[in-house]
mmCIF file of C-alpha atoms in Angstrom:
data_model
loop_
_atom_site.group_PDB
_atom_site.id
_atom_site.type_symbol
_atom_site.label_atom_id
_atom_site.label_comp_id
_atom_site.label_asym_id
_atom_site.label_seq_id
_atom_site.Cartn_x
_atom_site.Cartn_y
_atom_site.Cartn_z
ATOM 1 C CA MET A 1170 6.818 -30.747 -24.813
ATOM 2 C CA GLU A 1171 9.779 -31.618 -27.011
ATOM 3 C CA GLN A 1172 13.162 -30.040 -26.556
ATOM 4 C CA GLN A 1173 12.284 -26.718 -28.076
ATOM 5 C CA LYS A 1174 15.028 -24.263 -28.768
ATOM 6 C CA ILE A 1175 15.516 -21.592 -26.091
ATOM 7 C CA SER A 1176 16.888 -18.251 -27.234
ATOM 8 C CA VAL A 1177 18.854 -16.626 -24.430
ATOM 9 C CA ILE A 1178 19.500 -12.893 -24.894
ATOM 10 C CA VAL A 1179 22.453 -11.315 -23.120
ATOM 11 C CA PRO A 1180 23.060 -7.553 -23.442
ATOM 12 C CA VAL A 1181 26.770 -6.782 -23.051
ATOM 13 C CA TYR A 1182 28.282 -3.494 -22.024
ATOM 14 C CA ARG A 1183 31.434 -2.925 -19.947
ATOM 15 C CA VAL A 1184 31.487 -6.192 -18.187
ATOM 16 C CA GLU A 1185 34.719 -7.779 -19.317
ATOM 17 C CA ALA A 1186 35.556 -8.976 -15.818
ATOM 18 C CA PHE A 1187 32.265 -10.912 -15.533
ATOM 19 C CA LEU A 1188 31.257 -11.826 -19.083
ATOM 20 C CA ASP A 1189 33.002 -15.214 -19.282
ATOM 21 C CA ARG A 1190 31.389 -16.346 -16.044
ATOM 22 C CA CYS A 1191 27.930 -15.317 -17.346
ATOM 23 C CA VAL A 1192 28.248 -16.966 -20.773
ATOM 24 C CA GLN A 1193 29.854 -20.124 -19.392
ATOM 25 C CA SER A 1194 26.925 -20.613 -17.003
ATOM 26 C CA ILE A 1195 24.596 -20.488 -19.983
ATOM 27 C CA ALA A 1196 26.762 -22.633 -22.314
ATOM 28 C CA GLU A 1197 26.992 -25.348 -19.654
ATOM 29 C CA GLN A 1198 23.271 -25.667 -19.090
ATOM 30 C CA SER A 1199 21.919 -29.242 -18.780
ATOM 31 C CA TYR A 1200 19.389 -28.131 -21.437
ATOM 32 C CA LYS A 1201 21.452 -28.130 -24.597
ATOM 33 C CA ASN A 1202 19.109 -26.847 -27.315
ATOM 34 C CA LEU A 1203 20.017 -23.222 -26.839
ATOM 35 C CA GLU A 1204 20.591 -20.216 -29.033
ATOM 36 C CA ILE A 1205 22.816 -17.789 -27.055
ATOM 37 C CA ILE A 1206 22.592 -14.205 -28.401
ATOM 38 C CA LEU A 1207 25.273 -11.855 -27.142
ATOM 39 C CA VAL A 1208 24.402 -8.306 -27.976
ATOM 40 C CA ASP A 1209 27.520 -6.116 -27.823
ATOM 41 C CA ASP A 1210 25.928 -2.737 -27.052
ATOM 42 C CA GLY A 1211 28.882 -0.724 -28.293
ATOM 43 C CA SER A 1212 31.026 -1.768 -25.359
ATOM 44 C CA PRO A 1213 34.314 0.230 -25.209
ATOM 45 C CA ASP A 1214 36.359 -2.509 -23.455
ATOM 46 C CA ASN A 1215 37.367 -6.006 -24.383
ATOM 47 C CA CYS A 1216 33.760 -7.320 -24.381
ATOM 48 C CA PRO A 1217 33.389 -7.366 -28.203
ATOM 49 C CA ALA A 1218 36.377 -9.677 -28.535
ATOM 50 C CA ILE A 1219 35.191 -11.868 -25.716
ATOM 51 C CA CYS A 1220 31.814 -12.244 -27.465
ATOM 52 C CA ASP A 1221 33.492 -13.136 -30.722
ATOM 53 C CA ALA A 1222 35.721 -15.658 -28.974
ATOM 54 C CA TRP A 1223 32.633 -17.423 -27.578
ATOM 55 C CA ALA A 1224 31.057 -17.560 -31.075
ATOM 56 C CA GLU A 1225 34.271 -19.199 -32.302
ATOM 57 C CA LYS A 1226 34.171 -22.009 -29.759
ATOM 58 C CA ASP A 1227 30.363 -22.638 -29.467
ATOM 59 C CA SER A 1228 28.201 -22.813 -32.574
ATOM 60 C CA ARG A 1229 25.127 -21.949 -30.504
ATOM 61 C CA VAL A 1230 26.450 -18.453 -29.847
ATOM 62 C CA LYS A 1231 25.451 -15.576 -32.071
ATOM 63 C CA VAL A 1232 26.925 -12.105 -31.690
ATOM 64 C CA VAL A 1233 25.378 -8.777 -32.545
ATOM 65 C CA HIS A 1234 27.665 -5.719 -32.615
ATOM 66 C CA LYS A 1235 25.765 -2.418 -32.448
ATOM 67 C CA GLN A 1236 26.082 1.213 -31.365
ATOM 68 C CA ASN A 1237 25.339 1.874 -27.725
ATOM 69 C CA GLY A 1238 21.626 2.244 -27.099
ATOM 70 C CA GLY A 1239 21.206 0.995 -23.569
ATOM 71 C CA LEU A 1240 19.869 -2.231 -22.017
ATOM 72 C CA SER A 1241 16.419 -2.110 -23.602
ATOM 73 C CA ASP A 1242 17.704 -1.417 -27.048
ATOM 74 C CA ALA A 1243 20.134 -4.304 -26.749
ATOM 75 C CA ARG A 1244 17.425 -6.667 -25.608
ATOM 76 C CA ASN A 1245 15.201 -5.531 -28.506
ATOM 77 C CA ALA A 1246 18.057 -6.235 -30.952
ATOM 78 C CA GLY A 1247 18.424 -9.766 -29.579
ATOM 79 C CA MET A 1248 14.673 -10.414 -29.759
ATOM 80 C CA ALA A 1249 14.623 -9.303 -33.348
ATOM 81 C CA ILE A 1250 16.931 -12.147 -34.485
ATOM 82 C CA ALA A 1251 15.874 -14.851 -32.001
ATOM 83 C CA THR A 1252 14.707 -18.133 -33.589
ATOM 84 C CA GLY A 1253 13.800 -20.171 -30.493
ATOM 85 C CA GLU A 1254 10.247 -21.148 -29.579
ATOM 86 C CA LEU A 1255 11.118 -20.164 -25.999
ATOM 87 C CA MET A 1256 13.008 -17.057 -24.814
ATOM 88 C CA GLY A 1257 14.973 -16.034 -21.770
ATOM 89 C CA PHE A 1258 17.112 -13.100 -20.699
ATOM 90 C CA VAL A 1259 20.354 -13.004 -18.697
ATOM 91 C CA ASP A 1260 22.219 -9.873 -17.651
ATOM 92 C CA SER A 1261 25.939 -10.079 -18.465
ATOM 93 C CA ASP A 1262 27.291 -9.623 -14.958
ATOM 94 C CA ASP A 1263 24.977 -12.320 -13.544
ATOM 95 C CA TRP A 1264 25.042 -16.079 -13.812
ATOM 96 C CA ILE A 1265 22.531 -18.962 -13.692
ATOM 97 C CA ALA A 1266 22.325 -22.404 -12.086
ATOM 98 C CA PRO A 1267 23.322 -25.325 -14.302
ATOM 99 C CA ASP A 1268 19.789 -26.641 -14.601
ATOM 100 C CA MET A 1269 17.773 -23.477 -14.606
ATOM 101 C CA TYR A 1270 16.444 -23.719 -18.141
ATOM 102 C CA GLN A 1271 15.810 -27.444 -17.888
ATOM 103 C CA HIS A 1272 13.816 -26.822 -14.725
ATOM 104 C CA LEU A 1273 11.764 -23.973 -16.262
ATOM 105 C CA HIS A 1274 11.176 -25.902 -19.497
ATOM 106 C CA ASP A 1275 9.907 -28.901 -17.500
ATOM 107 C CA LEU A 1276 7.632 -26.728 -15.442
ATOM 108 C CA MET A 1277 6.083 -25.269 -18.593
ATOM 109 C CA ALA A 1278 5.569 -28.755 -20.014
ATOM 110 C CA ALA A 1279 4.003 -30.142 -16.839
ATOM 111 C CA ASP A 1280 1.682 -27.207 -16.254
ATOM 112 C CA ASN A 1281 1.010 -26.277 -19.887
ATOM 113 C CA SER A 1282 2.014 -22.729 -18.939
ATOM 114 C CA ASP A 1283 3.183 -19.806 -21.053
ATOM 115 C CA ILE A 1284 5.745 -18.385 -18.583
ATOM 116 C CA ALA A 1285 7.810 -20.102 -15.886
ATOM 117 C CA SER A 1286 9.719 -18.317 -13.107
ATOM 118 C CA SER A 1287 12.471 -19.666 -10.886
ATOM 119 C CA GLY A 1288 13.893 -18.457 -7.584
ATOM 120 C CA ALA A 1289 16.553 -15.726 -7.600
ATOM 121 C CA GLU A 1290 19.335 -14.816 -5.169
ATOM 122 C CA MET A 1291 21.091 -11.473 -4.813
ATOM 123 C CA VAL A 1292 24.902 -11.767 -4.384
ATOM 124 C CA TRP A 1293 27.054 -8.763 -3.378
ATOM 125 C CA GLU A 1294 30.488 -8.029 -4.672
ATOM 126 C CA ASP A 1295 31.612 -6.619 -1.302
ATOM 127 C CA GLY A 1296 30.828 -9.806 0.618
ATOM 128 C CA THR A 1297 27.466 -8.668 2.043
ATOM 129 C CA PRO A 1298 25.491 -11.785 2.870
ATOM 130 C CA SER A 1299 23.354 -12.929 -0.055
ATOM 131 C CA ARG A 1300 19.595 -12.529 0.010
ATOM 132 C CA ILE A 1301 16.788 -14.477 -1.629
ATOM 133 C CA LEU A 1302 14.704 -12.157 -3.767
ATOM 134 C CA THR A 1303 11.791 -14.363 -4.477
ATOM 135 C CA LYS A 1304 9.005 -15.853 -2.347
ATOM 136 C CA SER A 1305 9.264 -19.324 -0.797
ATOM 137 C CA GLY A 1306 6.857 -21.906 -2.351
ATOM 138 C CA CYS A 1307 5.655 -23.070 -5.717
ATOM 139 C CA CYS A 1308 2.345 -22.501 -7.515
ATOM 140 C CA VAL A 1309 0.589 -22.254 -10.880
ATOM 141 C CA LEU A 1310 -1.260 -18.947 -11.472
ATOM 142 C CA ASP A 1311 -4.132 -18.247 -13.841
ATOM 143 C CA GLN A 1312 -4.172 -15.014 -15.861
ATOM 144 C CA GLU A 1313 -5.860 -12.846 -13.201
ATOM 145 C CA ASP A 1314 -3.858 -14.232 -10.287
ATOM 146 C CA ALA A 1315 -0.649 -13.727 -12.257
ATOM 147 C CA MET A 1316 -1.520 -10.161 -13.033
ATOM 148 C CA ARG A 1317 -2.345 -9.501 -9.338
ATOM 149 C CA ALA A 1318 0.993 -11.189 -8.382
ATOM 150 C CA ILE A 1319 3.103 -8.925 -10.677
ATOM 151 C CA ILE A 1320 1.288 -5.798 -9.416
ATOM 152 C CA GLU A 1321 1.787 -6.791 -5.737
ATOM 153 C CA GLU A 1322 5.183 -8.347 -6.416
ATOM 154 C CA SER A 1323 4.230 -11.396 -4.442
ATOM 155 C CA TRP A 1324 4.622 -14.673 -6.377
ATOM 156 C CA LEU A 1325 6.034 -12.740 -9.315
ATOM 157 C CA LYS A 1326 8.747 -10.067 -9.349
ATOM 158 C CA GLN A 1327 9.393 -7.485 -12.029
ATOM 159 C CA PRO A 1328 12.796 -8.659 -13.373
ATOM 160 C CA VAL A 1329 12.650 -10.757 -16.530
ATOM 161 C CA CYS A 1330 15.917 -12.594 -16.115
ATOM 162 C CA PHE A 1331 14.856 -15.622 -14.003
ATOM 163 C CA LYS A 1332 11.914 -16.460 -16.255
ATOM 164 C CA LEU A 1333 11.275 -18.421 -19.425
ATOM 165 C CA TYR A 1334 8.673 -17.202 -21.952
ATOM 166 C CA LYS A 1335 6.984 -18.573 -25.043
ATOM 167 C CA THR A 1336 8.436 -16.449 -27.774
ATOM 168 C CA ALA A 1337 5.209 -15.969 -29.603
ATOM 169 C CA LEU A 1338 3.756 -14.464 -26.455
ATOM 170 C CA ILE A 1339 6.342 -11.640 -26.110
ATOM 171 C CA ARG A 1340 8.074 -11.072 -29.429
ATOM 172 C CA ASP A 1341 6.101 -7.890 -30.232
ATOM 173 C CA ILE A 1342 6.451 -6.324 -26.776
ATOM 174 C CA PRO A 1343 9.459 -3.961 -27.036
ATOM 175 C CA PHE A 1344 11.470 -2.901 -24.029
ATOM 176 C CA PRO A 1345 11.283 0.891 -23.575
ATOM 177 C CA VAL A 1346 14.445 2.518 -24.837
ATOM 178 C CA GLY A 1347 15.981 5.187 -22.646
ATOM 179 C CA LYS A 1348 14.003 4.225 -19.497
ATOM 180 C CA TYR A 1349 15.190 2.996 -16.128
ATOM 181 C CA HIS A 1350 13.157 0.161 -14.556
ATOM 182 C CA GLU A 1351 12.508 -1.190 -18.027
ATOM 183 C CA ASP A 1352 11.210 -4.453 -16.583
ATOM 184 C CA VAL A 1353 8.379 -2.636 -14.802
ATOM 185 C CA PHE A 1354 7.226 -1.241 -18.172
ATOM 186 C CA TRP A 1355 7.465 -4.666 -19.787
ATOM 187 C CA SER A 1356 6.589 -7.446 -17.348
ATOM 188 C CA TYR A 1357 2.885 -6.727 -16.825
ATOM 189 C CA GLN A 1358 2.311 -6.775 -20.601
ATOM 190 C CA ALA A 1359 3.867 -10.257 -20.854
ATOM 191 C CA VAL A 1360 2.073 -11.602 -17.787
ATOM 192 C CA ALA A 1361 -1.240 -10.226 -19.042
ATOM 193 C CA ARG A 1362 -1.028 -12.456 -22.145
ATOM 194 C CA ALA A 1363 -0.286 -15.671 -20.265
ATOM 195 C CA ARG A 1364 -3.077 -18.172 -19.645
ATOM 196 C CA LYS A 1365 -0.921 -19.805 -16.920
ATOM 197 C CA VAL A 1366 2.288 -18.928 -15.135
ATOM 198 C CA SER A 1367 4.345 -21.507 -13.243
ATOM 199 C CA VAL A 1368 6.324 -20.365 -10.236
ATOM 200 C CA SER A 1369 9.121 -22.290 -8.529
ATOM 201 C CA ASP A 1370 11.267 -21.314 -5.581
ATOM 202 C CA LYS A 1371 14.264 -23.367 -6.803
ATOM 203 C CA ILE A 1372 17.086 -20.914 -7.090
ATOM 204 C CA GLY A 1373 18.062 -20.627 -10.725
ATOM 205 C CA TYR A 1374 19.408 -17.065 -11.064
ATOM 206 C CA TYR A 1375 22.127 -15.115 -9.293
ATOM 207 C CA TYR A 1376 21.937 -11.337 -9.367
ATOM 208 C CA PHE A 1377 25.466 -9.854 -8.938
ATOM 209 C CA GLN A 1378 25.335 -6.530 -7.082
ATOM 210 C CA ARG A 1379 28.371 -4.454 -8.005
ATOM 211 C CA SER A 1380 29.411 -0.843 -7.818
ATOM 212 C CA GLY A 1381 28.881 0.803 -11.193
ATOM 213 C CA SER A 1382 25.962 -1.403 -12.229
ATOM 214 C CA ILE A 1383 22.541 0.094 -12.977
ATOM 215 C CA MET A 1384 21.162 -1.301 -9.712
ATOM 216 C CA GLY A 1385 24.245 -0.029 -7.852
ATOM 217 C CA GLU A 1386 24.137 3.588 -9.114
ATOM 218 C CA SER A 1387 23.318 6.436 -6.724
ATOM 219 C CA TYR A 1388 19.697 7.538 -6.601
ATOM 220 C CA SER A 1389 18.616 10.073 -9.273
ATOM 221 C CA LEU A 1390 15.532 11.499 -10.832
ATOM 222 C CA LYS A 1391 15.773 8.719 -13.497
ATOM 223 C CA ARG A 1392 14.402 6.409 -10.844
ATOM 224 C CA LEU A 1393 11.024 8.132 -11.265
ATOM 225 C CA ASP A 1394 10.648 6.126 -14.470
ATOM 226 C CA SER A 1395 9.177 3.333 -12.351
ATOM 227 C CA LEU A 1396 6.226 5.522 -11.501
ATOM 228 C CA GLU A 1397 5.642 6.323 -15.208
ATOM 229 C CA ALA A 1398 5.612 2.588 -15.807
ATOM 230 C CA LYS A 1399 3.057 2.000 -13.069
ATOM 231 C CA VAL A 1400 0.793 4.765 -14.406
ATOM 232 C CA LEU A 1401 0.813 3.025 -17.776
ATOM 233 C CA ARG A 1402 0.109 -0.255 -16.050
ATOM 234 C CA LEU A 1403 -2.849 1.242 -14.163
ATOM 235 C CA THR A 1404 -4.299 2.477 -17.489
ATOM 236 C CA TYR A 1405 -3.891 -0.991 -18.895
ATOM 237 C CA VAL A 1406 -5.505 -2.604 -15.905
ATOM 238 C CA GLN A 1407 -8.478 -0.270 -16.059
ATOM 239 C CA GLU A 1408 -9.118 -1.425 -19.588
ATOM 240 C CA HIS A 1409 -8.356 -5.129 -19.308
ATOM 241 C CA PHE A 1410 -8.571 -6.108 -15.634
ATOM 242 C CA PRO A 1411 -11.051 -3.727 -14.011
ATOM 243 C CA GLN A 1412 -11.382 -5.969 -10.991
ATOM 244 C CA LEU A 1413 -7.677 -5.303 -10.184
ATOM 245 C CA VAL A 1414 -7.883 -1.475 -10.452
ATOM 246 C CA PRO A 1415 -7.949 -0.944 -6.632
ATOM 247 C CA THR A 1416 -4.881 -3.171 -6.302
ATOM 248 C CA ALA A 1417 -2.970 -1.240 -9.017
ATOM 249 C CA GLN A 1418 -4.070 2.098 -7.497
ATOM 250 C CA ARG A 1419 -2.845 1.121 -4.074
ATOM 251 C CA ASP A 1420 0.444 -0.079 -5.400
ATOM 252 C CA LEU A 1421 0.950 3.166 -7.306
ATOM 253 C CA LEU A 1422 0.214 5.274 -4.220
ATOM 254 C CA PHE A 1423 2.653 3.446 -2.025
ATOM 255 C CA SER A 1424 5.216 3.409 -4.835
ATOM 256 C CA CYS A 1425 4.957 7.179 -4.949
ATOM 257 C CA MET A 1426 5.577 7.315 -1.241
ATOM 258 C CA TYR A 1427 8.638 5.077 -1.516
ATOM 259 C CA VAL A 1428 10.108 7.018 -4.386
ATOM 260 C CA PHE A 1429 9.630 10.362 -2.636
ATOM 261 C CA GLN A 1430 11.110 8.879 0.594
ATOM 262 C CA MET A 1431 14.194 8.012 -1.448
ATOM 263 C CA CYS A 1432 14.219 11.456 -3.057
ATOM 264 C CA LEU A 1433 14.166 13.046 0.386
ATOM 265 C CA GLN A 1434 17.216 11.030 1.355
ATOM 266 C CA TYR A 1435 19.404 11.310 -1.698
ATOM 267 C CA LEU A 1436 18.495 14.256 -3.903
ATOM 268 C CA SER A 1437 19.712 17.837 -3.762
ATOM 269 C CA GLU A 1438 17.195 20.557 -3.014
ATOM 270 C CA PRO A 1439 16.708 21.545 -6.703
ATOM 271 C CA GLU A 1440 16.335 17.906 -7.751
ATOM 272 C CA LEU A 1441 13.981 17.290 -4.830
ATOM 273 C CA GLY A 1442 11.710 20.103 -5.997
ATOM 274 C CA ILE A 1443 11.555 18.592 -9.490
ATOM 275 C CA GLY A 1444 10.885 15.117 -8.099
ATOM 276 C CA HIS A 1445 8.126 16.430 -5.783
ATOM 277 C CA LYS A 1446 6.423 18.222 -8.677
ATOM 278 C CA LYS A 1447 6.531 15.090 -10.856
ATOM 279 C CA ILE A 1448 5.202 12.818 -8.162
ATOM 280 C CA ALA A 1449 2.411 15.251 -7.258
ATOM 281 C CA GLY A 1450 1.324 15.012 -10.860
ATOM 282 C CA ILE A 1451 1.103 11.204 -10.566
ATOM 283 C CA ILE A 1452 -0.713 11.073 -7.233
ATOM 284 C CA ASP A 1453 -4.068 11.896 -8.818
ATOM 285 C CA ALA A 1454 -3.904 8.663 -10.805
ATOM 286 C CA ALA A 1455 -3.567 6.789 -7.511
ATOM 287 C CA LYS A 1456 -6.954 7.358 -5.980
ATOM 288 C CA PRO A 1457 -7.654 4.159 -4.087
ATOM 289 C CA PHE A 1458 -10.911 3.567 -2.298
ATOM 290 C CA PRO A 1459 -9.452 1.726 0.752
ATOM 291 C CA ARG A 1460 -12.743 0.889 2.437
ATOM 292 C CA LYS A 1461 -13.777 -1.200 -0.563
ATOM 293 C CA ILE A 1462 -10.625 -3.315 -1.029
ATOM 294 C CA GLY A 1463 -9.815 -4.580 2.496
ATOM 295 C CA ILE A 1464 -6.652 -2.497 2.760
ATOM 296 C CA PRO A 1465 -4.664 -3.362 5.917
ATOM 297 C CA LEU A 1466 -5.143 -0.993 8.807
ATOM 298 C CA LYS A 1467 -1.484 0.189 8.796
ATOM 299 C CA GLN A 1468 -1.686 1.085 5.081
ATOM 300 C CA LEU A 1469 -5.052 2.725 5.714
ATOM 301 C CA VAL A 1470 -3.470 5.010 8.281
ATOM 302 C CA TRP A 1471 -0.670 6.004 5.922
ATOM 303 C CA TYR A 1472 -3.135 6.560 3.122
ATOM 304 C CA TYR A 1473 -5.190 9.023 5.116
ATOM 305 C CA LEU A 1474 -2.097 10.807 6.413
ATOM 306 C CA SER A 1475 -0.867 11.168 2.850
ATOM 307 C CA GLN A 1476 -4.149 12.868 1.910
ATOM 308 C CA LEU A 1477 -3.413 15.526 4.579
ATOM 309 C CA SER A 1478 0.271 15.975 3.620
ATOM 310 C CA PHE A 1479 2.040 13.733 1.195
ATOM 311 C CA ALA A 1480 5.477 15.243 1.829
ATOM 312 C CA GLY A 1481 5.030 15.293 5.563
ATOM 313 C CA THR A 1482 3.903 11.627 5.560
ATOM 314 C CA CYS A 1483 7.007 10.611 3.582
ATOM 315 C CA LYS A 1484 9.264 12.522 6.010
ATOM 316 C CA LEU A 1485 7.556 10.787 8.942
ATOM 317 C CA ARG A 1486 8.008 7.350 7.286
ATOM 318 C CA ASN A 1487 11.712 8.116 6.789
ATOM 319 C CA LYS A 1488 12.085 9.126 10.421
ATOM 320 C CA LEU A 1489 10.432 5.856 11.510
ATOM 321 C CA LYS A 1490 12.357 3.886 8.900
ATOM 322 C CA ILE A 1491 9.126 2.514 7.387
ATOM 323 C CA GLY A 1492 8.982 1.326 3.775
ATOM 324 C CA LEU A 1493 12.704 1.703 3.030
#
């Protein structure tokens, strides 16, 4: 594979303290044929000027100034003008290793794959010890195994930011505007189109966990968007990967448990009632047949308990600190 152009899309909103670090880590990549698209999502701070300053000093940087529309809308705006044969995403408070894109490009070339994924590490602003997000080991996944991996979040995780994609594969998949957990809505669609996916455990991406970021916000009903995404994913799997339906059903059921466990811990009584009603409406879509899919015994017990009392099961799991 020749040195194809990689378009790197960076949504920018209220990150003036971190933006230079992020863009510098991209600009200094050992892989030089980059198009760096900074999408100023109507940021009210000094970010627009910082973006313009980068465009002045690096000809590879393009800047889009737009009204605020959220992370998904900003990514979509960047994708619309990207000209690279390959595409990556970086969030503007994070940073990447100097050779991340070279490594991912080389993996795609060696394996003739459509997507490549690196390792990722979570780094906390308050000094909490960092944690590796991704699985140890390397592999090449075919289409079915990749889809199973994104459902189970084993070899593949939902976030898009430590991956490299063939642009033709994903350009017409929009991120869902106005939704939390946008990557859960998007990632399975991209993976489903890939003939091969390369996975590496070499750390390439650093997720910065800070107060005030989307990941650091307090729990709210907006977090239920992840369940909506998984219902849509189950419908897709039923049509295109019927052999993976039990896997998607099981994941949806235990995701419902996790979300309601979090609702029990963090929501007020009125919000809890709303959340319970929404989740109850989703549970019917998650009708696994555990005896047929080799479900682990521990999960089987929780499955049967949830059929007796979903809310009671979630309260018990919280008391035992299971699944949190």
